[in-house]
Coordinates of C-alpha atoms in Angstrom, one line a residue:
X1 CA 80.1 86.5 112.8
X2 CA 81.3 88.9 115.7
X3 CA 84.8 88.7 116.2
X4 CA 88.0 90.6 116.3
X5 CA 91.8 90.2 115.1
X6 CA 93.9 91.1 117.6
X7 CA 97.1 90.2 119.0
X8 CA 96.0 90.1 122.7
X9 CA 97.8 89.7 125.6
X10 CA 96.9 87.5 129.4
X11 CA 96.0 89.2 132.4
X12 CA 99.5 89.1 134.1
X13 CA 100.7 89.4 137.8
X14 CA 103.7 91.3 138.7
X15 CA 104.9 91.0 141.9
X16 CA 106.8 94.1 143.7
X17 CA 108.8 92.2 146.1
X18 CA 106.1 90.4 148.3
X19 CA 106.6 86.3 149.0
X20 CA 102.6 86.3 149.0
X21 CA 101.6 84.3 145.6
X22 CA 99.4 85.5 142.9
X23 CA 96.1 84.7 142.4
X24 CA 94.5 82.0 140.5
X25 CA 95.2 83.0 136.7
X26 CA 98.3 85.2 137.2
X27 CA 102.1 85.1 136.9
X28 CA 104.3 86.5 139.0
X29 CA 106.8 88.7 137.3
X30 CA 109.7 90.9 139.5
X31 CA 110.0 94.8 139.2
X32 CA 113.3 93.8 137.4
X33 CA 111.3 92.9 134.5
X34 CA 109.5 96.4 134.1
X35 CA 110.5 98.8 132.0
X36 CA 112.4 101.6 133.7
X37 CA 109.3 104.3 132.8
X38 CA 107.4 102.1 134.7
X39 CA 109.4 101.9 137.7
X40 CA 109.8 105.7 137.7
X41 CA 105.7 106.3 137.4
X42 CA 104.8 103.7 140.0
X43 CA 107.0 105.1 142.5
X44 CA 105.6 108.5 141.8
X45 CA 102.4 107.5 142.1
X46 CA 103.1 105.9 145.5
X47 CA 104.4 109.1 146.8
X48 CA 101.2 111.3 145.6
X49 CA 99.0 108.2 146.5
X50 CA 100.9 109.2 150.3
X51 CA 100.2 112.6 150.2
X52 CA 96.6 111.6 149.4
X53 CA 95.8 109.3 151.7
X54 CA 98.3 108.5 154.2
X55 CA 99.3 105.3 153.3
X56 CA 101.3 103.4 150.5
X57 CA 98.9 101.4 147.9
X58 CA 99.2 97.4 148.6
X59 CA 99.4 96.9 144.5
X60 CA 98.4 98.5 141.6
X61 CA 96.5 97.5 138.2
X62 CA 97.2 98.3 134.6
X63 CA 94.9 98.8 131.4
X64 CA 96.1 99.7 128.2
X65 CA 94.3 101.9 125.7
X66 CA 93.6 100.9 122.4
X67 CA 93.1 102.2 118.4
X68 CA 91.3 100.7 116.0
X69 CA 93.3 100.2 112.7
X70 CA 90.8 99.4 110.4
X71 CA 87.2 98.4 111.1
X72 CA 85.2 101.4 112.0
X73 CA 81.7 101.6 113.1
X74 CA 81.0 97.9 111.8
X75 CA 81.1 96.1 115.2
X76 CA 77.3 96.7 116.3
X77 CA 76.5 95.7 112.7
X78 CA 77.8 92.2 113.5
X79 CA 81.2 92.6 111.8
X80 CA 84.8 92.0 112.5
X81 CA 87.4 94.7 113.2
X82 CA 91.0 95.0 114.0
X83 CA 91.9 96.8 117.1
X84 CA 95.5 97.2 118.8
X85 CA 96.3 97.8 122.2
X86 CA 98.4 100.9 122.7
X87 CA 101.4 101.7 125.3
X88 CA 99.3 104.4 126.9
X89 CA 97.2 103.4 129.6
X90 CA 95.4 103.7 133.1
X91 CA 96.9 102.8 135.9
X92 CA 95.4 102.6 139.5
X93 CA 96.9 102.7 142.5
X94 CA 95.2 100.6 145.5
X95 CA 94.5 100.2 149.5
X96 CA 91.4 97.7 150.5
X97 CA 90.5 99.2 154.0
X98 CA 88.7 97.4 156.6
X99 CA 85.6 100.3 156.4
X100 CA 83.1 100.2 153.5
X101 CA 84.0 103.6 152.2
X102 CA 85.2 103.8 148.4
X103 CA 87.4 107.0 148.1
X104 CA 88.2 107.5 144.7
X105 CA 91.0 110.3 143.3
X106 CA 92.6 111.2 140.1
X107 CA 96.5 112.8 139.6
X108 CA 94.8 114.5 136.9
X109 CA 93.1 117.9 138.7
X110 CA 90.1 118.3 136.3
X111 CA 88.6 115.0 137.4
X112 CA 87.5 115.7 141.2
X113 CA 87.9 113.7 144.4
X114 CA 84.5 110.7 145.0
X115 CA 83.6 108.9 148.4
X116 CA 81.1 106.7 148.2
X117 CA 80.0 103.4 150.4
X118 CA 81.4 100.2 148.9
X119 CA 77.5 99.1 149.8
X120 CA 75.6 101.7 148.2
X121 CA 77.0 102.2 144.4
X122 CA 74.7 104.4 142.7
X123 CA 75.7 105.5 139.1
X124 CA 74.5 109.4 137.8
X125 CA 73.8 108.2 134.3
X126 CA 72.8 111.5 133.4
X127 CA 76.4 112.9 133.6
X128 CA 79.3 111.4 132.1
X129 CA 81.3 112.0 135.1
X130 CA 84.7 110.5 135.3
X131 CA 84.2 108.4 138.6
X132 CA 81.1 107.0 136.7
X133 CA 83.4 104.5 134.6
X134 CA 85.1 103.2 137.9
X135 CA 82.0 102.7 139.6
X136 CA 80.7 100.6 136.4
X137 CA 83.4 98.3 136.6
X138 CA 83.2 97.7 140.3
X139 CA 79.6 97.2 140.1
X140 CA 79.9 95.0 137.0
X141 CA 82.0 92.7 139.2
X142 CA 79.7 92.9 142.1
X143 CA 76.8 92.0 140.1
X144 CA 78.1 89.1 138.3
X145 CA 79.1 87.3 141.1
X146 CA 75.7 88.1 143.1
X147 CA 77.6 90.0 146.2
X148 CA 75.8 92.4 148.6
X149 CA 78.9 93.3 150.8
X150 CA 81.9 95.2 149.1
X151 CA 85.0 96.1 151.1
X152 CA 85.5 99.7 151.0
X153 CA 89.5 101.1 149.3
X154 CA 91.3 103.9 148.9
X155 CA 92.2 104.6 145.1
X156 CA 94.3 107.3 142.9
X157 CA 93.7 106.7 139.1
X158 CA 96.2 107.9 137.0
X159 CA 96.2 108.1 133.0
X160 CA 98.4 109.1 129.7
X161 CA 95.2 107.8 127.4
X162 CA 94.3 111.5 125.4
X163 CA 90.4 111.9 127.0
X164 CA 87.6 111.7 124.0
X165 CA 90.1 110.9 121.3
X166 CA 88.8 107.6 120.2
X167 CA 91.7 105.6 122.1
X168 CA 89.1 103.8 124.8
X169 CA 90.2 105.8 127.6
X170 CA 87.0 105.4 129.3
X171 CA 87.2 101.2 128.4
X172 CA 90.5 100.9 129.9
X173 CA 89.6 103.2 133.4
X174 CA 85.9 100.4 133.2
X175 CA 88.6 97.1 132.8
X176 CA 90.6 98.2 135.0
X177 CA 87.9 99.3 138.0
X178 CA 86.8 95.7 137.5
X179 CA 90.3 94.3 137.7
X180 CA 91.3 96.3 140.8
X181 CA 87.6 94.9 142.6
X182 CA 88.6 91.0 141.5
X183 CA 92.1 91.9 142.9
X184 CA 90.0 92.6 146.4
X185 CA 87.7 90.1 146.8
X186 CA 90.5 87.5 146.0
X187 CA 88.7 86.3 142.8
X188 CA 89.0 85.2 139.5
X189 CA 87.4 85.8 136.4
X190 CA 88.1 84.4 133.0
X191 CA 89.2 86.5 130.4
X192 CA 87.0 85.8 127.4
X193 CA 84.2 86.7 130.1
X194 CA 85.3 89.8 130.4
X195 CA 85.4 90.8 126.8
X196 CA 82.7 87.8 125.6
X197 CA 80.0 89.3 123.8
X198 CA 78.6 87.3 120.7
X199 CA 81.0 85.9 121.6
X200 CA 83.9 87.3 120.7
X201 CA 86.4 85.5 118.9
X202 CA 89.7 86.7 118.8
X203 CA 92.7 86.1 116.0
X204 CA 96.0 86.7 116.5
X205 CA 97.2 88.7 113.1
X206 CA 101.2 89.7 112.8
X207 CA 101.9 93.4 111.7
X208 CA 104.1 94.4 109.1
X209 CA 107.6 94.9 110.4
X210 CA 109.0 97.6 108.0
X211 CA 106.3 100.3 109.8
X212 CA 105.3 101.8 112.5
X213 CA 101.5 103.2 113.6
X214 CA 101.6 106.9 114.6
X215 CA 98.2 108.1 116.7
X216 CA 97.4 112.0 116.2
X217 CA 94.9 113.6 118.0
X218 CA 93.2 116.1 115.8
X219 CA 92.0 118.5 119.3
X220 CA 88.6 118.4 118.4
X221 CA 86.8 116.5 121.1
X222 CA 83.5 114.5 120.5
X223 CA 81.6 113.2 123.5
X224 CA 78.7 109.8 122.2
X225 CA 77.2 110.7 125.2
X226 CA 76.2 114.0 124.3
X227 CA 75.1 113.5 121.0
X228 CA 73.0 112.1 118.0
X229 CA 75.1 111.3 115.9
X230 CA 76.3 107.8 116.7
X231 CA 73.0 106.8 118.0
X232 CA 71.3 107.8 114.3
X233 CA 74.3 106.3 112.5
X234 CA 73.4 102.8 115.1
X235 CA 69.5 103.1 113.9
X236 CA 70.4 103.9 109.9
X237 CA 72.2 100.4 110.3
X238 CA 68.9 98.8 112.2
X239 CA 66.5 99.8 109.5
X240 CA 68.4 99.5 106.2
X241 CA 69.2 95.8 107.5
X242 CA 65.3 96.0 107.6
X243 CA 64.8 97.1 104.6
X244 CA 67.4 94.9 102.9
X245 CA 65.7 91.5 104.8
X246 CA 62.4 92.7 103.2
X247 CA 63.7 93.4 99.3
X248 CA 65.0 90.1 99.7
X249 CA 61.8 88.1 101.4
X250 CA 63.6 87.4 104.8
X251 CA 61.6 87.6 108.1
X252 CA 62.8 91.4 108.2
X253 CA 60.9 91.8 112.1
X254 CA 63.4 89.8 113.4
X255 CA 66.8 91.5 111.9
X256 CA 68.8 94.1 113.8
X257 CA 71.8 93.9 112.2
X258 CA 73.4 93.9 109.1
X259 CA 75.3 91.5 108.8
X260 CA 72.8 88.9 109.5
X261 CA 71.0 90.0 106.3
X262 CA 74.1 88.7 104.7
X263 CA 74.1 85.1 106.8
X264 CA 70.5 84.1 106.1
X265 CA 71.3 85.2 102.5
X266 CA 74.7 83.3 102.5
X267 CA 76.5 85.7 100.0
X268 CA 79.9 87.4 100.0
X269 CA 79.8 90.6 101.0
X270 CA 80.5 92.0 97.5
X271 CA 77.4 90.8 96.9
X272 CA 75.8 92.0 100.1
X273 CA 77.2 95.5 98.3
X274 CA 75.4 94.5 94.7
X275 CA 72.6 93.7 96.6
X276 CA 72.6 97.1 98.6
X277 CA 72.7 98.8 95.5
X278 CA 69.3 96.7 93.7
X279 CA 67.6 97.5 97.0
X280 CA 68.6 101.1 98.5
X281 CA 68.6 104.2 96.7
X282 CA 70.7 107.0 97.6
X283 CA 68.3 109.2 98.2
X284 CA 67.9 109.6 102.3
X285 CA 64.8 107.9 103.2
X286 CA 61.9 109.5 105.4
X287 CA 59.8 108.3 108.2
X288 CA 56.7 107.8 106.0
X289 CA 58.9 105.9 103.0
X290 CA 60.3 103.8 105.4
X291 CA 56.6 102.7 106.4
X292 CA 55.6 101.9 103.0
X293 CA 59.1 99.7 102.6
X294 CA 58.5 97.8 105.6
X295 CA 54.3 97.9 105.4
X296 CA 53.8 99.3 109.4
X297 CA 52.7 102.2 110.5
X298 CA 54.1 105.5 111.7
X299 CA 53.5 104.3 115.6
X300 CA 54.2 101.0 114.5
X301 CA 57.8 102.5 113.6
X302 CA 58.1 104.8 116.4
X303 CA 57.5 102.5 119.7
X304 CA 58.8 99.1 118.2
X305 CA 61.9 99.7 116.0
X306 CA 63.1 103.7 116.6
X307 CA 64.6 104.3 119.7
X308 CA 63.5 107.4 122.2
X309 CA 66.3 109.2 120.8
X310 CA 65.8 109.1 117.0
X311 CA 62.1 109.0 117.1
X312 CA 62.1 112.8 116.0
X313 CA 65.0 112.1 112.7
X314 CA 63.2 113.1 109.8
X315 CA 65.7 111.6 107.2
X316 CA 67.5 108.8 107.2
X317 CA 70.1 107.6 104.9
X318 CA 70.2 103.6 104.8
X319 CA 71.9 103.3 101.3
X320 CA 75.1 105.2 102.5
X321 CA 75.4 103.5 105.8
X322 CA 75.1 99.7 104.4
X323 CA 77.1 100.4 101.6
X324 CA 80.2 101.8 104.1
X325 CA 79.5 98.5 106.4
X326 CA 80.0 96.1 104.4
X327 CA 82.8 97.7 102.2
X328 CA 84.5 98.2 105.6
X329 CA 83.5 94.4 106.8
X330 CA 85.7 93.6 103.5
X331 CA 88.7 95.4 104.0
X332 CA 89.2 94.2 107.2
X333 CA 89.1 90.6 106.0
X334 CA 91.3 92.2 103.4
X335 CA 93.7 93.7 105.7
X336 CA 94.0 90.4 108.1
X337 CA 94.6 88.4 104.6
X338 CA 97.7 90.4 103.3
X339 CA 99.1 90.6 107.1
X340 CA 99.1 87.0 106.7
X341 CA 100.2 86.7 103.2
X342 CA 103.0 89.3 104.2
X343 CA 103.7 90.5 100.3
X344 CA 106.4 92.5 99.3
X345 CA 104.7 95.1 98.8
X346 CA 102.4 94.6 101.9
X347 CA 102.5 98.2 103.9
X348 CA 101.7 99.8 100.4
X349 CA 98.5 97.8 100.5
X350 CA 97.4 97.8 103.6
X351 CA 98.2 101.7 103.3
X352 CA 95.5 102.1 100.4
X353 CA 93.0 99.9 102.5
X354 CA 93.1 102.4 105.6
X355 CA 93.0 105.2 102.6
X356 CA 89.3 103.6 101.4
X357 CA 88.5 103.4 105.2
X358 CA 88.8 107.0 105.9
X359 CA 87.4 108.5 102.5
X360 CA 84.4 105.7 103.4
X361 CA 84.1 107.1 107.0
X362 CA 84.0 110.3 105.7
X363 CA 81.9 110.1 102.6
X364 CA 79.5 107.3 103.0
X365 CA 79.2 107.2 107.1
X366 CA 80.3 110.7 107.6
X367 CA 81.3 110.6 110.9
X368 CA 84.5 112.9 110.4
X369 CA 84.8 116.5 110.6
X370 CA 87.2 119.1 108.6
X371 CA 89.8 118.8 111.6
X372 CA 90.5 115.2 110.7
X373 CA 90.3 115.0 107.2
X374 CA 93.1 118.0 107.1
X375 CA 94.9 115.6 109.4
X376 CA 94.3 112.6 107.4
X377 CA 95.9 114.8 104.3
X378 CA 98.6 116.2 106.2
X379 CA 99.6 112.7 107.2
X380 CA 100.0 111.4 104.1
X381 CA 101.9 114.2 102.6
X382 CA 104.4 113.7 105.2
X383 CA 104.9 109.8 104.7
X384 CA 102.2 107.4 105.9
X385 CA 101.1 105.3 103.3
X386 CA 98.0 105.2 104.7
X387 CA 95.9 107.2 107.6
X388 CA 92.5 107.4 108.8
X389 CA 90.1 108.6 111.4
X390 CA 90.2 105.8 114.4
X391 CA 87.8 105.9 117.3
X392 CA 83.7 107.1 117.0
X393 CA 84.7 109.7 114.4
X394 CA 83.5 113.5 114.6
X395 CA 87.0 114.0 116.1
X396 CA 89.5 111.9 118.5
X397 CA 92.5 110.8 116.8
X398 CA 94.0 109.9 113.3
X399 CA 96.2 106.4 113.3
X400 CA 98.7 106.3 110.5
X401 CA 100.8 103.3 109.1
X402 CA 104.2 104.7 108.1
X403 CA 107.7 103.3 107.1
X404 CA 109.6 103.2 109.5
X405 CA 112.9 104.6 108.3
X406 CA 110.5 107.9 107.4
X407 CA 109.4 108.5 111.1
X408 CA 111.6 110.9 112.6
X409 CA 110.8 113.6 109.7
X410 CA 107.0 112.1 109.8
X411 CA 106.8 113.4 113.5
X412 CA 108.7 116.5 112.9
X413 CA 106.9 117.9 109.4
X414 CA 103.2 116.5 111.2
X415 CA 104.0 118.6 114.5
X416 CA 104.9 121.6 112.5
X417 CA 101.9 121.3 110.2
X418 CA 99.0 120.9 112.3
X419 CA 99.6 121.3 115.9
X420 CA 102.2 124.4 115.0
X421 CA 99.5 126.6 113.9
X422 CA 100.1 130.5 113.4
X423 CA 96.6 131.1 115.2
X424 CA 97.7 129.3 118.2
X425 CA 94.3 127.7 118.2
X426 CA 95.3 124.1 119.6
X427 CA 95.2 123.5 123.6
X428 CA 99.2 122.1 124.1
X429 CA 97.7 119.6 126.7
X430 CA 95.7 117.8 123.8
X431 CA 98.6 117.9 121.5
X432 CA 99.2 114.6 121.3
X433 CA 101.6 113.1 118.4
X434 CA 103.1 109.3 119.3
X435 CA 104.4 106.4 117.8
X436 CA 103.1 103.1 118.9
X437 CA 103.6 99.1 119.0
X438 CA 101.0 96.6 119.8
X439 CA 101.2 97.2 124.1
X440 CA 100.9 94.6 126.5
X441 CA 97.2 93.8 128.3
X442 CA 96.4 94.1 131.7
X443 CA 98.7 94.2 134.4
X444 CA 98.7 94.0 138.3
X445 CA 101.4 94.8 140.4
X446 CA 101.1 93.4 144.1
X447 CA 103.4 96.0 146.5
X448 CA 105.5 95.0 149.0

């Protein structure tokens, strides 16, 4: 059942003025055919990526960011969701050198300088440190096609994706670490590998014309590294799937995941929510209660189903979390059906299904916070027929759908609402208010 409706784009090759052809799986495009932003960025990235190092990069890669229109926290469960790839992206800028050392810099001056040897990658999983997501996609590469000897470059990552904001900042620095280490070795890869994990099935689906999607960061920052929330929201799933196999006789030891309650069952998913509500009660659930459901015993539930990080949860709340997953799993099935219907009236309803999303998110799921609801409302008063959290929740960004004749006073009355506050409390760095269209996917650009 895993898949996701996207309008994707190849893996293309542009080529900055060199005769030398692309590699297998590329196009060549000319500099001609870039946008002039682009032009302007990669030539000043060239002359810090001088300054740096001494040298001028031999190309560069591209990897967009994405949001997540509808479809939130639904994908582990086994469900579909409906991501778009934004204009904002990561962009690398690249030397292979003949020694094995990996130097590693950023234009940003938060994220330090890393050296490393090409031959020795070792990954500090117990710090989310930004060079860590660079070295994941290099090693990803290494690993999968079984090589012990890495040839060492010199790199300056750049980015305009707003940091822990729910926009796959981290994603698009891992995609394109692995890109730039294909581009190195001379190899190829094919692209469903890279994104493959169920596997994934992807769907084009057209977006409404008459509107636009406007990303706001709400300033409120929320790291899934550093903390329990998502990793008790991801176990809530696991054992009300559980619980849900068992209420309705299944072999309940071998379910993870919700939606394969529904599969074995072979029901709708409005009847996976009738179902939910026969089975669960509302009422959060406790260790011991969970034991009785399932007929194990407290260490059978701690060291074969709870992971080392939710072993100490005293409550858990399975009703709320199966009832937001599958309501969500059907307005995304919703949403790709009136994209493709294309009513009349089509923005206004997909407007109302992102409006369900977000009070979902927020009342069933609750993975939003006060910052993002007040955004949510302010969006909507403003215009957008629809807005809702995006991204992990508990902060990040909002991403509204808004006519597109009401956008220039949508930006102005949203800027002066939220991030013009009279207590100056937002950091103007994370202020972060943009229209987007579905970007491009990953580029790279050979140098002359």
């Amino acid at each position: 059942m895993e898949s996701c409706f996207v309008a994707q784009s190849r893996v293309q090759w542009h080529d900055l003025g060199s005769l030398q052809p692309p590699p297998p799986g590329f196009k060549r495009f000319s500099c001609l055919s870039l946008p002039r932003s682009w032009n302007y960025r990669l030539l000043k990235l060239k002359e810090m990526f001088n300054s740096k190092f001494g040298s001028i990069p031999k190309f560069y890669v591209r990897a967009p960011g994405r949001v997540n229109i509808i479809g939130e926290h639904i994908d582990y469960c086994g469900y579909s969701v409906l991501p778009m790839a934004v204009e904002q992206d990561v962009l690398i800028a690249v030397e292979p050198v003949k020694t094995y050392a990996l130097q590693l810099a950023n234009t940003n001056p938060l994220y330090p300088d890393f050296s490393t040897s090409a031959n020795n990658i070792q990954i500090d999983k117990t710090k989310p440190l930004w060079h860590n997501y660079f070295l994941c996609g290099l090693k990803g590469i290494q690993e999968h096609f079984g090589l012990s000897n890495l040839t060492g470059m010199n790199c300056l990552v750049d980015g305009n994706i707003p940091p822990s904001s729910g926009l796959s900042s981290s994603s698009a620095l891992v995609c394109c670490a692995g890109l730039v280490t294909l581009t190195v070795l001379g190899r190829n890869l094919s692209k469903a590998k890279l994104i493959e994990f169920s596997p994934l099935r992807a769907t084009d689906v057209k977006l409404p014309s008459g509107a636009v999607f406007v990303i706001a960061n709400s300033c409120v920052e929320m790291n899934k590294a550093a903390t329990s929330h998502f990793n008790i929201r991801v176990m809530e799933c696991r054992l009300a799937a559980k619980l849900l196999a068992k209420y309705k006789s299944l072999q309940w030891d071998k379910v993870l995941r919700l939606e394969e309650v529904q599969a074995k069952l072979g029901i709708s998913l409005e009847e996976m929510l009738l179902v939910t509500e026969d089975a669960l009660h509302p009422e959060p659930y406790n260790p011991e209660e969970i034991c009785r459901c399932l007929g194990i015993s407290l260490e059978e539930l701690r060291t074969q189903i709870l992971s080392p990080n939710t072993q100490d949860v005293l409550i858990f709340k399975l009703y709320q979390r199966a009832k937001h997953v599958y309501s969500e799993a059907a307005r995304v099935l919703q949403f790709k059906k009136i994209c493709e219907e294309a009513p009349e009236n089509m923005v206004q309803l997909l407007g109302e299904l992102m409006n369900q999303s977000h009070m979902s998110c927020r009342d069933m799921y609750e993975c939003s916070c006060p910052e993002l609801d007040q955004l949510v409302d302010i969006c909507r008063k403003f215009g957008a027929q629809g807005s809702r959290l995006t991204g992990a929740g508990w902060g990040g960004c909002t991403v509204s759908i808004v006519p597109a004749d009401k956008l220039p006073s949508f930006l102005a009355n949203v800027h002066k609402a939220y991030y013009q506050r009279s207590d100056g409390s937002l950091a103007p760095e994370k202020q972060s208010l943009f229209a987007t269209k579905p970007g491009g996917g990953a580029l790279v650009f050979l140098e002359a």
